[in-house]
Coordinates of C-alpha atoms in Angstrom, one line a residue:
Chain A
X271 CA 4.5 41.6 -15.7
X272 CA 7.9 42.0 -17.4
X273 CA 9.2 43.5 -14.2
X274 CA 8.0 40.5 -12.2
X275 CA 9.8 38.1 -14.7
X276 CA 13.0 40.2 -14.6
X277 CA 13.0 40.1 -10.8
X278 CA 13.0 36.3 -10.9
X279 CA 16.2 36.3 -13.0
X280 CA 17.8 38.8 -10.7
X281 CA 16.9 36.5 -7.8
X282 CA 18.7 33.5 -9.2
X283 CA 21.9 35.4 -9.3
X284 CA 21.3 36.8 -5.9
X285 CA 20.8 33.3 -4.5
X286 CA 24.5 32.8 -4.7
X287 CA 25.0 35.1 -1.7
X288 CA 23.6 33.6 1.4
X289 CA 23.7 35.4 4.7
X290 CA 24.7 38.7 3.2
X291 CA 27.9 37.4 1.8
X292 CA 29.1 35.6 4.9
X293 CA 28.6 32.3 3.2
X294 CA 28.7 32.2 -0.6
X295 CA 27.6 29.5 -3.0
X296 CA 30.1 29.1 -5.8
X297 CA 29.0 29.7 -9.3
X298 CA 29.2 26.0 -9.9
X299 CA 27.1 25.1 -6.9
X300 CA 24.6 27.7 -8.0
X301 CA 24.5 26.1 -11.5
X302 CA 24.0 22.7 -10.0
X303 CA 21.2 24.0 -7.8
X304 CA 19.4 25.6 -10.8
X305 CA 19.7 22.4 -12.9
X306 CA 18.5 20.3 -10.0
X307 CA 15.4 22.5 -9.5
X308 CA 14.6 22.5 -13.2
X309 CA 15.2 18.7 -13.6
X310 CA 13.0 17.8 -10.7
X311 CA 10.0 18.3 -12.8
X312 CA 11.3 15.5 -15.2
X313 CA 11.5 12.8 -12.5
X314 CA 9.1 10.0 -13.3
X315 CA 7.3 9.5 -9.9
X316 CA 4.4 11.8 -9.3
X317 CA 1.4 11.8 -7.2
X318 CA -1.9 13.6 -7.3
X319 CA -1.5 16.2 -4.6
X320 CA -4.3 17.1 -2.3
X321 CA -2.9 20.4 -1.1
X322 CA -4.8 22.9 1.1
X323 CA -5.5 26.3 -0.5
X324 CA -4.0 28.2 2.5
X325 CA -0.9 30.3 2.0
X326 CA -0.3 31.4 5.6
X327 CA -2.4 29.0 7.6
X328 CA -1.5 25.4 8.2
X329 CA -3.9 22.5 8.6
X330 CA -2.9 19.2 10.3
X331 CA -2.2 17.2 7.2
X332 CA 1.5 16.5 6.7
X333 CA 3.3 15.5 3.5
X334 CA 3.0 11.8 2.7
X335 CA 6.2 9.9 3.8
X336 CA 8.9 9.8 1.1
X337 CA 7.2 12.4 -1.1
X338 CA 8.9 15.7 -2.0
X339 CA 6.7 18.7 -2.7
X340 CA 8.5 21.6 -4.5
X341 CA 6.6 24.8 -4.2
X342 CA 7.1 28.3 -5.6
X343 CA 5.1 31.3 -4.2
X344 CA 4.9 34.9 -5.2
X345 CA 3.5 37.9 -3.4
X346 CA 2.9 41.2 -5.0
X347 CA 2.3 43.9 -2.4
X348 CA 1.5 47.6 -2.4
X349 CA 3.5 49.9 -0.2
X350 CA 2.4 53.2 1.2
X351 CA 5.3 55.8 1.4
X352 CA 7.5 53.5 -0.6
X353 CA 7.9 51.3 -3.6
X354 CA 5.6 48.3 -4.3
X355 CA 7.4 44.9 -4.0
X356 CA 7.3 41.4 -5.4
X357 CA 8.5 38.8 -2.9
X358 CA 8.9 35.0 -3.5
X359 CA 10.0 31.8 -2.0
X360 CA 11.0 28.4 -3.1
X361 CA 10.0 25.6 -0.7
X362 CA 11.1 22.0 -0.6
X363 CA 8.7 20.0 1.6
X364 CA 9.6 16.4 2.4
X365 CA 7.6 13.8 4.3
X366 CA 10.2 12.2 6.5
X367 CA 7.6 10.0 8.3
X368 CA 3.8 10.0 8.5
X369 CA 4.3 12.1 11.7
X370 CA 7.1 14.4 10.6
X371 CA 7.4 16.8 7.7
X372 CA 10.4 18.9 7.2
X373 CA 10.8 21.9 4.8
X374 CA 13.4 24.3 3.6
X375 CA 12.6 27.8 2.3
X376 CA 14.7 30.1 0.2
X377 CA 13.3 33.7 0.3
X378 CA 13.9 36.7 -2.0
X379 CA 12.3 39.9 -3.1
X380 CA 12.3 42.7 -5.6
X381 CA 11.4 46.1 -4.5
X382 CA 10.4 48.1 -7.7
X383 CA 12.8 51.0 -8.5
X384 CA 15.2 49.6 -6.0
X385 CA 16.8 46.1 -6.2
X386 CA 16.4 42.3 -6.1
X387 CA 17.9 40.5 -3.1
X388 CA 18.1 37.2 -1.5
X389 CA 16.7 37.6 2.0
X390 CA 17.4 34.4 3.8
X391 CA 16.3 30.9 4.5
X392 CA 14.0 29.0 6.9
X393 CA 14.0 25.5 8.1
X394 CA 10.6 24.3 9.3
X395 CA 9.5 21.1 11.0
X396 CA 6.0 19.9 11.8
X397 CA 5.2 17.0 14.1
X398 CA 2.0 15.1 14.6
X399 CA 1.8 13.9 18.2
X400 CA -1.4 11.8 18.0
X401 CA -1.8 8.6 16.2
X402 CA -5.4 9.0 15.0
X403 CA -7.8 11.7 14.0
X404 CA -9.5 13.5 16.8
X405 CA -12.2 16.1 17.3
X406 CA -9.4 18.7 17.0
X407 CA -6.1 17.6 15.6
X408 CA -2.9 19.3 17.0
X409 CA 0.4 19.5 15.1
X410 CA 3.5 21.0 16.6
X411 CA 5.5 23.4 14.4
X412 CA 9.1 24.5 15.0
X413 CA 11.0 26.8 12.6
X414 CA 14.4 28.3 12.5
X415 CA 14.7 31.5 10.4
X416 CA 17.8 33.2 9.2
X417 CA 16.5 36.2 7.4
X418 CA 17.1 39.9 7.0
X419 CA 14.7 42.8 7.7
X420 CA 14.3 43.0 3.9
X421 CA 12.3 39.7 3.9
X422 CA 8.9 40.6 2.5
X423 CA 7.4 37.2 2.0
X424 CA 4.8 37.8 4.8
X425 CA 4.7 34.1 5.4
X426 CA 3.5 35.0 8.8
X427 CA 2.7 38.3 10.5
X428 CA 3.8 38.6 14.1
X429 CA 4.3 41.0 17.0
X430 CA 4.1 44.6 15.9
X431 CA 4.9 43.9 12.2
X432 CA 3.4 46.9 10.2
X433 CA 3.5 47.9 6.6
X434 CA 5.9 50.9 7.2
X435 CA 8.6 48.4 8.2
X436 CA 9.1 47.7 4.5
X437 CA 9.4 51.3 3.4
X438 CA 13.2 51.9 3.8
X439 CA 15.4 50.9 0.8
X440 CA 16.7 47.4 0.5
X441 CA 20.3 48.5 1.2
X442 CA 19.3 49.6 4.7
X443 CA 16.9 46.7 5.4
X444 CA 19.3 44.0 4.4
X445 CA 21.8 45.1 7.0
X446 CA 19.8 43.7 9.9
X447 CA 20.0 39.9 10.2
X448 CA 17.5 38.0 12.4
X449 CA 17.9 34.6 13.8
X450 CA 14.5 33.6 15.0
X451 CA 12.8 30.5 16.4
X452 CA 9.1 30.3 15.6
X453 CA 6.6 28.0 17.3
X454 CA 3.1 27.3 16.2
X455 CA 0.4 25.1 17.6
X456 CA -1.6 24.0 14.6
X457 CA -5.2 23.1 15.5
X458 CA -7.3 21.8 12.7
X459 CA -10.4 19.8 11.9
X460 CA -12.0 18.3 8.9
X461 CA -15.8 18.3 8.8
X462 CA -18.1 17.5 5.9
X463 CA -15.6 18.6 3.3
X464 CA -14.7 21.7 5.3
X465 CA -11.4 22.3 7.0
X466 CA -11.1 24.7 9.9
X467 CA -7.6 25.6 11.1
X468 CA -6.3 27.9 13.8
X469 CA -2.6 28.6 14.3
X470 CA -1.5 30.6 17.4
X471 CA 2.1 31.7 16.8
X472 CA 5.0 32.5 19.1
X473 CA 8.3 33.9 17.8
X474 CA 11.6 34.5 19.7
X475 CA 14.3 36.5 18.1
X476 CA 17.5 34.9 19.4
X477 CA 19.0 38.3 20.2
X478 CA 19.1 38.5 24.0
X479 CA 17.0 41.6 24.6
X480 CA 14.2 40.7 22.1
X481 CA 10.8 39.9 23.5
X482 CA 8.6 37.0 22.5
X483 CA 6.2 38.0 19.7
X484 CA 2.7 36.7 19.1
X485 CA 0.5 36.2 16.1
X486 CA -2.3 34.1 14.7
X487 CA -3.6 32.6 11.5
X488 CA -7.1 31.3 10.9
X489 CA -8.4 29.5 7.9
X490 CA -11.6 27.9 6.6
X491 CA -11.8 26.0 3.3
X492 CA -14.1 23.5 1.5
X493 CA -14.0 21.2 -1.5
X494 CA -16.3 22.3 -4.3
X495 CA -17.5 18.7 -4.7
X496 CA -17.3 16.0 -2.1
X497 CA -17.8 13.0 -4.4
X498 CA -15.2 12.1 -7.0
X499 CA -16.3 11.8 -10.5
X500 CA -15.6 8.5 -12.2
X501 CA -14.0 10.4 -15.1
X502 CA -10.3 11.3 -15.2
X503 CA -10.5 15.1 -15.4
X504 CA -8.6 18.3 -14.7
X505 CA -11.6 20.6 -14.3
X506 CA -13.9 18.4 -12.1
X507 CA -15.2 20.3 -9.1
X508 CA -13.6 17.8 -6.8
X509 CA -10.1 19.2 -7.8
X510 CA -11.0 22.7 -6.5
X511 CA -10.9 23.9 -2.9
X512 CA -11.9 27.4 -1.9
X513 CA -11.9 29.3 1.4
X514 CA -10.5 32.3 3.3
X515 CA -7.8 33.0 5.7
X516 CA -7.1 35.7 8.2
X517 CA -3.8 36.5 9.9
X518 CA -2.1 39.2 11.9
X519 CA 0.1 40.1 14.8
X520 CA -0.9 40.2 18.5
X521 CA 2.0 42.2 20.0
X522 CA 4.8 41.0 22.2
X523 CA 5.5 40.3 25.8
X524 CA 6.4 43.9 26.4
X525 CA 3.3 45.3 24.7
X526 CA 0.7 42.6 24.0
X527 CA -2.5 43.3 22.2
X528 CA -3.7 44.8 19.0
X529 CA -2.0 48.1 19.3
X530 CA 0.4 48.8 16.3
X531 CA -0.3 45.5 14.6
X532 CA -1.4 44.6 11.1
X533 CA -4.1 42.2 10.0
X534 CA -5.1 40.7 6.6
X535 CA -8.1 38.9 5.2
X536 CA -7.6 36.8 2.1
X537 CA -9.9 34.6 0.0
X538 CA -7.9 31.5 -1.1
X539 CA -8.4 28.9 -3.9
X540 CA -6.5 25.8 -4.9
X541 CA -6.7 23.7 -8.0
X542 CA -5.2 20.2 -7.5
X543 CA -4.5 18.6 -10.8
X544 CA -4.3 14.8 -11.1
X545 CA -0.9 15.2 -12.7
X546 CA 0.6 16.2 -9.3
X547 CA 0.5 20.0 -9.9
X548 CA -1.3 22.4 -7.6
X549 CA -2.0 26.0 -8.4
X550 CA -3.0 28.4 -5.6
X551 CA -4.2 32.0 -5.7
X552 CA -5.1 34.5 -3.0
X553 CA -5.8 38.2 -3.2
X554 CA -5.4 39.6 0.3
X555 CA -6.6 42.9 1.8
X556 CA -5.2 44.8 4.7
X557 CA -7.7 45.3 7.5
X558 CA -6.2 48.4 9.2
X559 CA -4.0 51.4 8.5
X560 CA -0.9 49.4 9.6
X561 CA -1.4 46.8 6.9
X562 CA -0.4 46.7 3.2
X563 CA -3.5 47.7 1.4
X564 CA -3.4 44.8 -1.2
X565 CA -1.4 41.6 -1.5
X566 CA -1.8 39.3 -4.5
X567 CA -0.3 35.9 -3.8
X568 CA -0.1 32.9 -6.1
X569 CA 1.9 29.7 -6.1
X570 CA 2.5 26.5 -8.0
X571 CA 3.7 23.2 -6.5
X572 CA 4.6 19.8 -7.8
X573 CA 4.6 16.6 -5.7
X574 CA 7.2 13.9 -6.5
X575 CA 6.2 10.6 -5.0
X576 CA 8.8 8.1 -3.9
X577 CA 11.6 10.7 -3.7
X578 CA 12.9 9.1 -0.5
X579 CA 13.1 5.7 -2.1
X580 CA 14.9 7.2 -5.1
X581 CA 17.5 8.7 -2.9
X582 CA 17.8 5.5 -0.9
X583 CA 18.4 3.6 -4.1
X584 CA 21.0 6.1 -5.3
X585 CA 23.0 5.8 -2.0
X586 CA 22.8 2.0 -2.3
X587 CA 24.0 2.1 -5.9
X588 CA 20.6 0.9 -7.3
X589 CA 18.0 2.9 -9.1
Chain B
X56 CA 27.2 7.7 25.0
X57 CA 25.9 10.2 22.5
X58 CA 26.6 7.6 19.7
X59 CA 24.7 5.0 21.6
X60 CA 21.7 7.3 22.0
X61 CA 21.9 8.0 18.2
X62 CA 21.8 4.3 17.4
X63 CA 18.9 3.8 19.8
X64 CA 16.9 6.6 18.1
X65 CA 17.7 5.2 14.7
X66 CA 16.6 1.7 15.8
X67 CA 13.4 3.1 17.2
X68 CA 12.7 5.0 14.0
X69 CA 13.3 1.9 11.8
X70 CA 11.1 -0.2 14.0
X71 CA 8.3 2.4 13.6
X72 CA 8.8 2.4 9.8
X73 CA 8.2 -1.4 9.5
X74 CA 5.0 -2.8 8.0
X75 CA 2.5 -3.9 10.5
X76 CA 0.4 -7.0 9.7
X77 CA -3.0 -6.0 8.3
X78 CA -4.9 -8.3 10.8
X79 CA -3.1 -6.5 13.7
X80 CA -4.1 -3.1 12.3
X81 CA -7.7 -4.2 12.1
X82 CA -7.7 -5.0 15.8
X83 CA -7.1 -1.4 16.6
X84 CA -10.3 -0.2 14.9
X85 CA -12.9 0.9 17.5
X86 CA -16.1 -1.1 17.6
X87 CA -18.3 1.9 16.6
X88 CA -16.3 2.5 13.5
X89 CA -16.3 -1.2 12.6
X90 CA -20.0 -1.3 12.3
X91 CA -20.4 1.8 10.0
X92 CA -22.3 1.1 6.8
X93 CA -20.9 2.2 3.4
X94 CA -23.3 4.8 2.0
X95 CA -21.7 4.4 -1.4
X96 CA -22.1 0.6 -1.6
X97 CA -25.0 0.8 -4.0
X98 CA -23.6 3.6 -6.1
X99 CA -22.7 2.1 -9.5
X100 CA -20.1 4.8 -10.1
X101 CA -18.4 4.4 -6.7
X102 CA -16.1 1.6 -7.8
X103 CA -14.8 3.4 -10.8
X104 CA -14.4 6.7 -8.9
X105 CA -12.8 4.8 -6.0
X106 CA -10.3 3.2 -8.4
X107 CA -9.4 6.6 -9.8
X108 CA -8.9 7.9 -6.3
X109 CA -6.9 4.8 -5.3
X110 CA -4.6 5.3 -8.3
X111 CA -4.1 8.9 -7.5
X112 CA -3.4 8.7 -3.8
X113 CA -2.7 5.1 -2.7
X114 CA -1.1 3.3 -5.7
X115 CA 2.3 4.8 -5.2
X116 CA 2.7 2.7 -2.0
X117 CA 0.2 -0.2 -2.4
X118 CA 0.7 -0.8 -6.1
X119 CA -1.7 0.0 -9.0
X120 CA -3.7 -3.2 -8.5
X121 CA -3.4 -3.0 -4.7
X122 CA -0.9 -5.9 -5.0
X123 CA 1.3 -4.4 -2.3
X124 CA 4.9 -3.1 -2.4
X125 CA 7.9 -3.0 -0.1
X126 CA 6.5 0.1 1.7
X127 CA 2.9 -1.1 2.1
X128 CA 0.9 -4.3 2.2
X129 CA -1.4 -5.8 -0.5
X130 CA -5.0 -4.7 -0.3
X131 CA -6.3 -7.2 -2.8
X132 CA -6.3 -10.3 -0.7
X133 CA -8.9 -12.1 1.3
X134 CA -8.1 -10.2 4.4
X135 CA -9.6 -7.1 2.7
X136 CA -12.7 -9.1 1.9
X137 CA -13.1 -10.2 5.5
X138 CA -12.6 -6.6 6.8
X139 CA -15.9 -4.7 7.3
X140 CA -16.4 -1.5 5.2
X141 CA -16.2 0.5 8.4
X142 CA -12.8 -1.0 9.3
X143 CA -11.4 -0.1 5.9
X144 CA -12.9 3.4 6.1
X145 CA -11.4 3.9 9.6
X146 CA -7.9 2.9 8.5
X147 CA -8.1 5.2 5.4
X148 CA -9.2 8.1 7.6
X149 CA -6.8 7.6 10.5
X150 CA -3.9 6.0 8.7
X151 CA -1.3 3.9 10.6
X152 CA 0.8 6.9 11.4
X153 CA 3.5 5.1 13.4
X154 CA 4.0 2.6 10.6
X155 CA 4.2 5.0 7.7
X156 CA 0.6 5.3 6.4
X157 CA -0.6 8.9 6.6
X158 CA -4.3 9.6 7.5
X159 CA -6.4 10.5 4.5
X160 CA -9.0 12.5 6.3
X161 CA -8.0 15.3 4.0
X162 CA -10.2 13.6 1.4
X163 CA -13.9 14.3 1.9
X164 CA -15.8 11.4 3.5
X165 CA -17.7 10.4 0.3
X166 CA -14.4 10.0 -1.5
X167 CA -13.0 7.8 1.2
X168 CA -16.1 5.6 1.0
X169 CA -15.6 5.4 -2.8
X170 CA -12.1 4.0 -2.1
X171 CA -13.6 1.5 0.3
X172 CA -16.1 0.4 -2.4
X173 CA -13.3 0.0 -4.9
X174 CA -11.1 -2.0 -2.5
X175 CA -14.0 -4.4 -1.6
X176 CA -14.8 -5.0 -5.2
X177 CA -11.1 -5.3 -6.1
X178 CA -10.5 -7.9 -3.5
X179 CA -13.6 -9.9 -4.5
X180 CA -12.1 -10.4 -7.9
X181 CA -9.5 -12.9 -8.8
X182 CA -9.5 -16.7 -8.4
X183 CA -10.0 -16.8 -4.7
X184 CA -13.3 -14.9 -5.0
X185 CA -15.1 -17.8 -6.6
X186 CA -14.1 -20.5 -4.0
X187 CA -17.2 -22.1 -2.5
X188 CA -17.6 -21.7 1.3
X189 CA -17.3 -25.5 2.0
X190 CA -13.9 -25.6 0.3
X191 CA -12.7 -22.4 2.0
X192 CA -12.9 -24.0 5.4
X193 CA -11.2 -27.4 4.5
X194 CA -8.1 -28.4 6.4
X195 CA -5.1 -29.8 4.7
X196 CA -5.0 -33.5 5.6
X197 CA -1.2 -33.7 4.9
X198 CA -0.3 -30.6 6.8
X199 CA 1.2 -32.5 9.7
X200 CA 3.2 -34.9 7.6
X201 CA 6.9 -34.0 7.7
X202 CA 7.5 -34.7 4.0
X203 CA 4.4 -32.9 2.6
X204 CA 6.1 -29.7 1.9
X205 CA 9.2 -31.3 0.3
X206 CA 6.9 -33.6 -1.9
X207 CA 4.9 -30.5 -2.8
X208 CA 8.1 -28.7 -3.9
X209 CA 8.9 -31.6 -6.2
X210 CA 5.4 -31.6 -7.7
X211 CA 5.4 -27.8 -8.0
X212 CA 8.8 -28.0 -9.9
X213 CA 7.3 -30.7 -12.2
X214 CA 3.9 -29.2 -13.0
X215 CA 3.7 -25.5 -12.0
X216 CA 7.2 -24.0 -12.2
X217 CA 7.0 -23.9 -16.0
X218 CA 4.5 -21.0 -15.7
X219 CA 5.0 -19.7 -12.1
X220 CA 8.8 -19.9 -12.1
X221 CA 11.0 -22.2 -10.0
X222 CA 10.8 -19.9 -7.0
X223 CA 7.0 -19.4 -7.5
X224 CA 7.7 -15.7 -8.0
X225 CA 5.7 -15.5 -11.2
X226 CA 6.6 -15.6 -14.9
X227 CA 4.8 -14.1 -17.9
X228 CA 1.1 -14.3 -17.3
X229 CA 1.3 -16.6 -14.3
X230 CA 1.2 -14.6 -11.1
X231 CA 3.7 -14.5 -8.2
X232 CA 2.6 -17.0 -5.6
X233 CA 4.7 -15.5 -2.8
X234 CA 2.3 -12.7 -1.8
X235 CA 0.2 -11.5 1.0
X236 CA -2.8 -12.8 -0.9
X237 CA -1.5 -16.4 -0.8
X238 CA -0.3 -15.9 2.7
X239 CA -3.8 -15.1 3.9
X240 CA -5.6 -17.7 1.6
X241 CA -6.9 -20.7 3.4
X242 CA -5.5 -24.2 2.4
X243 CA -9.0 -25.0 1.1
X244 CA -9.0 -22.0 -1.2
X245 CA -5.6 -22.9 -2.7
X246 CA -6.7 -26.5 -3.1
X247 CA -9.8 -25.4 -4.9
X248 CA -7.9 -23.2 -7.3
X249 CA -5.4 -26.0 -8.1
X250 CA -8.2 -28.4 -8.7
X251 CA -10.4 -26.2 -10.8
X252 CA -7.8 -23.9 -12.5
X253 CA -8.6 -20.3 -13.5
X254 CA -10.0 -20.5 -17.0
X255 CA -10.1 -16.8 -17.6
X256 CA -6.3 -16.4 -17.0
X257 CA -5.4 -19.6 -18.8
X258 CA -4.5 -21.8 -15.7
X259 CA -5.6 -25.4 -16.4
X260 CA -7.3 -27.6 -13.9
X261 CA -4.9 -30.0 -12.1
X262 CA -7.6 -32.5 -11.1
X263 CA -5.6 -35.2 -12.8
X264 CA -3.2 -35.1 -9.9
X265 CA -4.3 -37.1 -6.9
X266 CA -5.9 -35.3 -4.0
X267 CA -2.9 -36.0 -1.8
X268 CA -0.6 -34.5 -4.4
X269 CA -2.7 -31.3 -4.7
X270 CA -2.6 -31.0 -0.9
X271 CA 1.1 -31.5 -0.9
X272 CA 1.4 -28.6 -3.4
X273 CA -0.8 -26.5 -1.0
X274 CA 1.6 -27.4 1.9
X275 CA 4.5 -26.3 -0.2
X276 CA 2.8 -23.0 -1.1
X277 CA 2.0 -22.4 2.6
X278 CA 5.6 -23.1 3.6
X279 CA 7.0 -20.5 1.2
X280 CA 4.4 -18.0 2.4
X281 CA 4.8 -18.7 6.1
X282 CA 3.8 -15.7 8.3

């Protein structure tokens, strides 16, 4: 546990070096960023979040317009023929419109008995093309990733990603930078308190010779209670959602299929507090020899309502 | 050229973000959804649970008492009372995505019906709820007279502005009269409230004014709430 906490402190200092030193945040900018992150929790506006419990899979529900969701996720993973790791990301999710959600991720990791490093950033956008709910609801997902090979967040598994990719030391892994475009077709349906979601995934490394890689994520979840209680309560069953998700790679254009791919199955649970906080936990299990045997993931998030209006007011000189 | 395209895109986005009148939104509800019955209508706890859910998920845009805010319309007015439960349920479930309201299908169906129950009961409260049907449909006999609104303004300044403020924007306990609720109220409803007062909130009856004077105040209120 102490190791995990220490790794967070190392990560904050590492955040100053984006892109392996090619662009650096000054010490002052780093300080401002840290204060901004810490003070966001003190903003007055908050909204009871209704977040899905998935960590990898996406459903079709976007962030409410004008709201900012700040999320922190951790993944502890076991590593065969190498050191176990603890990876983490901070996520800023903003509802630009009811049909467009945009997110920025900052990733890092600590490999035990090795080092703590910042591994890159991602910019994600989700678009809802249809006006109303349908039998199946599609959402288009586009993400730009600027990460190194040392990124161990496992936010998605694609192509021929296997556990042994993470075995080399960080000093070697961080030398390879990847600029990738990732596309997902999010298909999702709500039915009698259940949510079922399927995300086929297509990734293109922008290096010219790289093939398209494929992957998938599948999730099912359900509220523990479908009717709200008239009481204001944190522990009412209506605040809990449980389910499971499965995700893995499907090869690439040169070698499609399940050969040399990894797959995971993970129960998931979310606790949506009326105060705007959401807590998620998910123990994941590797389904074949190419997978990490065990992943323990957890995250906390806080939703700030009216963030867009607050910014608008600041730029207009009014609060 | 690129700048022009940018301006066009921004204009399009700002058009999308504007509030759409509630009546227009209701028209987009499919007939089958319109006729759905509220399975929670007879549940005594549904109103309280619905209010809790409304405060958690809707109040940030629509206001705590559903009075409406810059971003989203009031849901406490007569238009809500006239909407069928099925229509309200459909709008909650599907949102009005192009105009900023997200779909709330992420909430389980029974919770969405609980919100419908709350909205119906919430809009039935207030002074307009008690207006008898025969008054509701009355026409304003001075509506066509050119000076009616100006005369009404003078009467309002003399008798009403002390509590409701000179601009009718509300003051202290007296509510704002430039709202969607007043916009959608019929002239007869406004006339009835002026005539009978609202005892519970301390508004006196103004039956001592002549009928014409009361209708003139109605004409003034309608003019400042013109759609």
